[in-house]
Amino acid sequence: MKLYPSAKHAIACLKKSGARAYIASEGIPVKQWDKLIRLGVSEVFDGAFISRKKDAAFFRRALKKVGVAPGDAVMVGDKLEKDVKPALEAGMNAVMIGKKVSSGKSCGKNLFFARSIGEIPGIVKNINL
């Protein structure tokens, strides 16, 4: 688990616009919580969902727990197989972060791209939720 530069600022911008922010992480819960605390982001998020495997069912359970329909949620991640694909399979919108992608571009109805975490608030604002 790593913290992108300007991640806290991007999350603060999203929350200021009325969005809720949760972290979805894969791993052993105790170890992942320890990492969140050490990174200083445990207080930034509204909650966290941790599982040994992120799959579509994991995202559906998390969304049900917070009372959000899949089409009204956006998953932001940097791993296609572990983050983006399971979220899309669950019916969510997804933003893939990476230096080799074209910012703001959409690839299909629910997949968007960002070069940096700082672009996320603008992209989320333009998704019809």
mmCIF file of C-alpha atoms in Angstrom:
data_model
loop_
_atom_site.group_PDB
_atom_site.id
_atom_site.type_symbol
_atom_site.label_atom_id
_atom_site.label_comp_id
_atom_site.label_asym_id
_atom_site.label_seq_id
_atom_site.Cartn_x
_atom_site.Cartn_y
_atom_site.Cartn_z
ATOM 1 C CA MET A 1 0.000 0.000 0.000
ATOM 2 C CA LYS A 2 1.383 3.381 -0.992
ATOM 3 C CA LEU A 3 0.128 6.919 -0.746
ATOM 4 C CA TYR A 4 0.107 8.935 -3.951
ATOM 5 C CA PRO A 5 1.317 12.531 -3.780
ATOM 6 C CA SER A 6 -1.682 14.844 -3.296
ATOM 7 C CA ALA A 7 -3.956 11.920 -2.335
ATOM 8 C CA LYS A 8 -5.132 13.585 0.872
ATOM 9 C CA HIS A 9 -5.904 16.801 -1.021
ATOM 10 C CA ALA A 10 -7.851 14.936 -3.724
ATOM 11 C CA ILE A 11 -9.896 13.081 -1.109
ATOM 12 C CA ALA A 12 -10.579 16.342 0.739
ATOM 13 C CA CYS A 13 -11.832 17.908 -2.525
ATOM 14 C CA LEU A 14 -14.136 14.955 -3.164
ATOM 15 C CA LYS A 15 -15.523 15.081 0.358
ATOM 16 C CA LYS A 16 -16.030 18.845 0.125
ATOM 17 C CA SER A 17 -18.256 18.215 -2.895
ATOM 18 C CA GLY A 18 -20.399 15.847 -0.819
ATOM 19 C CA ALA A 19 -18.829 12.519 -1.750
ATOM 20 C CA ARG A 20 -17.964 9.864 0.779
ATOM 21 C CA ALA A 21 -14.567 8.177 0.525
ATOM 22 C CA TYR A 22 -13.796 4.609 1.483
ATOM 23 C CA ILE A 23 -10.684 2.562 0.989
ATOM 24 C CA ALA A 24 -10.855 -0.956 -0.426
ATOM 25 C CA SER A 25 -7.728 -2.933 0.270
ATOM 26 C CA GLU A 26 -6.570 -6.466 -0.244
ATOM 27 C CA GLY A 27 -4.612 -8.248 2.447
ATOM 28 C CA ILE A 28 -4.647 -9.268 6.067
ATOM 29 C CA PRO A 29 -6.934 -6.793 7.889
ATOM 30 C CA VAL A 30 -4.660 -6.139 10.899
ATOM 31 C CA LYS A 31 -1.659 -5.448 8.663
ATOM 32 C CA GLN A 32 -3.642 -3.221 6.285
ATOM 33 C CA TRP A 33 -5.053 -1.157 9.175
ATOM 34 C CA ASP A 34 -1.528 -0.726 10.518
ATOM 35 C CA LYS A 35 -0.407 0.575 7.105
ATOM 36 C CA LEU A 36 -3.337 3.012 6.919
ATOM 37 C CA ILE A 37 -2.479 4.401 10.344
ATOM 38 C CA ARG A 38 1.234 4.721 9.505
ATOM 39 C CA LEU A 39 0.391 6.526 6.243
ATOM 40 C CA GLY A 40 -1.792 8.945 8.198
ATOM 41 C CA VAL A 41 -4.882 8.344 6.080
ATOM 42 C CA SER A 42 -7.101 6.374 8.437
ATOM 43 C CA GLU A 43 -8.834 9.605 9.488
ATOM 44 C CA VAL A 44 -9.264 10.855 5.901
ATOM 45 C CA PHE A 45 -11.604 8.066 4.824
ATOM 46 C CA ASP A 46 -15.164 7.445 5.972
ATOM 47 C CA GLY A 47 -14.312 3.788 6.400
ATOM 48 C CA ALA A 48 -12.321 0.891 5.041
ATOM 49 C CA PHE A 49 -13.121 -2.484 3.552
ATOM 50 C CA ILE A 50 -10.356 -5.045 3.676
ATOM 51 C CA SER A 51 -10.434 -8.521 2.198
ATOM 52 C CA ARG A 52 -7.949 -11.204 1.305
ATOM 53 C CA LYS A 53 -9.203 -10.908 -2.280
ATOM 54 C CA LYS A 54 -10.880 -8.018 -4.070
ATOM 55 C CA ASP A 55 -13.475 -9.384 -6.453
ATOM 56 C CA ALA A 56 -16.878 -8.200 -7.679
ATOM 57 C CA ALA A 57 -18.609 -9.790 -4.671
ATOM 58 C CA PHE A 58 -16.292 -7.875 -2.311
ATOM 59 C CA PHE A 59 -17.259 -4.556 -3.924
ATOM 60 C CA ARG A 60 -20.970 -5.465 -3.911
ATOM 61 C CA ARG A 61 -20.826 -6.287 -0.174
ATOM 62 C CA ALA A 62 -19.052 -3.004 0.581
ATOM 63 C CA LEU A 63 -21.563 -0.985 -1.438
ATOM 64 C CA LYS A 64 -24.488 -2.713 0.232
ATOM 65 C CA LYS A 65 -23.018 -1.980 3.661
ATOM 66 C CA VAL A 66 -22.770 1.770 2.921
ATOM 67 C CA GLY A 67 -26.090 1.904 1.042
ATOM 68 C CA VAL A 68 -24.757 2.972 -2.344
ATOM 69 C CA ALA A 69 -25.881 1.586 -5.709
ATOM 70 C CA PRO A 70 -22.989 0.336 -7.880
ATOM 71 C CA GLY A 71 -23.726 2.895 -10.613
ATOM 72 C CA ASP A 72 -23.420 5.688 -8.045
ATOM 73 C CA ALA A 73 -19.933 4.649 -6.949
ATOM 74 C CA VAL A 74 -16.472 5.254 -8.381
ATOM 75 C CA MET A 75 -13.502 3.003 -7.637
ATOM 76 C CA VAL A 76 -10.064 4.557 -8.142
ATOM 77 C CA GLY A 77 -7.130 2.217 -8.550
ATOM 78 C CA ASP A 78 -3.822 1.588 -10.250
ATOM 79 C CA LYS A 79 -4.093 -2.158 -10.821
ATOM 80 C CA LEU A 80 -6.239 -3.318 -13.714
ATOM 81 C CA GLU A 81 -6.767 -6.908 -12.567
ATOM 82 C CA LYS A 82 -7.090 -6.311 -8.812
ATOM 83 C CA ASP A 83 -8.850 -2.926 -8.723
ATOM 84 C CA VAL A 84 -10.515 -1.925 -11.964
ATOM 85 C CA LYS A 85 -11.897 -5.167 -13.405
ATOM 86 C CA PRO A 86 -13.627 -6.363 -10.215
ATOM 87 C CA ALA A 87 -15.201 -2.923 -9.703
ATOM 88 C CA LEU A 88 -16.488 -2.840 -13.279
ATOM 89 C CA GLU A 89 -17.830 -6.392 -12.890
ATOM 90 C CA ALA A 90 -19.716 -5.175 -9.798
ATOM 91 C CA GLY A 91 -21.346 -2.437 -11.913
ATOM 92 C CA MET A 92 -19.277 0.450 -10.561
ATOM 93 C CA ASN A 93 -17.563 3.269 -12.396
ATOM 94 C CA ALA A 94 -13.771 3.047 -12.270
ATOM 95 C CA VAL A 95 -10.838 5.402 -12.732
ATOM 96 C CA MET A 96 -7.498 3.826 -13.619
ATOM 97 C CA ILE A 97 -4.486 5.851 -12.498
ATOM 98 C CA GLY A 98 -1.239 5.558 -14.401
ATOM 99 C CA LYS A 99 1.421 7.590 -16.141
ATOM 100 C CA LYS A 100 0.837 5.807 -19.438
ATOM 101 C CA VAL A 101 -2.851 6.640 -19.750
ATOM 102 C CA SER A 102 -4.565 9.628 -21.346
ATOM 103 C CA SER A 103 -6.169 11.840 -18.720
ATOM 104 C CA GLY A 104 -9.912 12.168 -18.609
ATOM 105 C CA LYS A 105 -10.466 9.735 -21.460
ATOM 106 C CA SER A 106 -13.221 7.211 -21.184
ATOM 107 C CA CYS A 107 -12.933 3.655 -22.424
ATOM 108 C CA GLY A 108 -16.489 2.517 -22.502
ATOM 109 C CA LYS A 109 -19.327 3.668 -20.341
ATOM 110 C CA ASN A 110 -17.810 3.157 -16.901
ATOM 111 C CA LEU A 111 -14.007 3.293 -17.246
ATOM 112 C CA PHE A 112 -11.996 6.504 -17.074
ATOM 113 C CA PHE A 113 -8.280 7.274 -16.927
ATOM 114 C CA ALA A 114 -6.131 9.700 -14.939
ATOM 115 C CA ARG A 115 -2.392 10.295 -14.969
ATOM 116 C CA SER A 116 -2.356 11.460 -11.355
ATOM 117 C CA ILE A 117 -4.534 11.339 -8.259
ATOM 118 C CA GLY A 118 -4.920 15.117 -8.452
ATOM 119 C CA GLU A 119 -7.099 14.695 -11.553
ATOM 120 C CA ILE A 120 -9.612 12.459 -9.783
ATOM 121 C CA PRO A 121 -11.976 15.161 -8.387
ATOM 122 C CA GLY A 122 -12.453 16.664 -11.857
ATOM 123 C CA ILE A 123 -13.062 13.287 -13.466
ATOM 124 C CA VAL A 124 -15.525 12.207 -10.776
ATOM 125 C CA LYS A 125 -17.378 15.512 -11.139
ATOM 126 C CA ASN A 126 -17.916 14.759 -14.836
ATOM 127 C CA ILE A 127 -19.201 11.219 -14.312
ATOM 128 C CA ASN A 128 -22.988 11.169 -14.361
ATOM 129 C CA LEU A 129 -23.696 9.668 -10.944
#
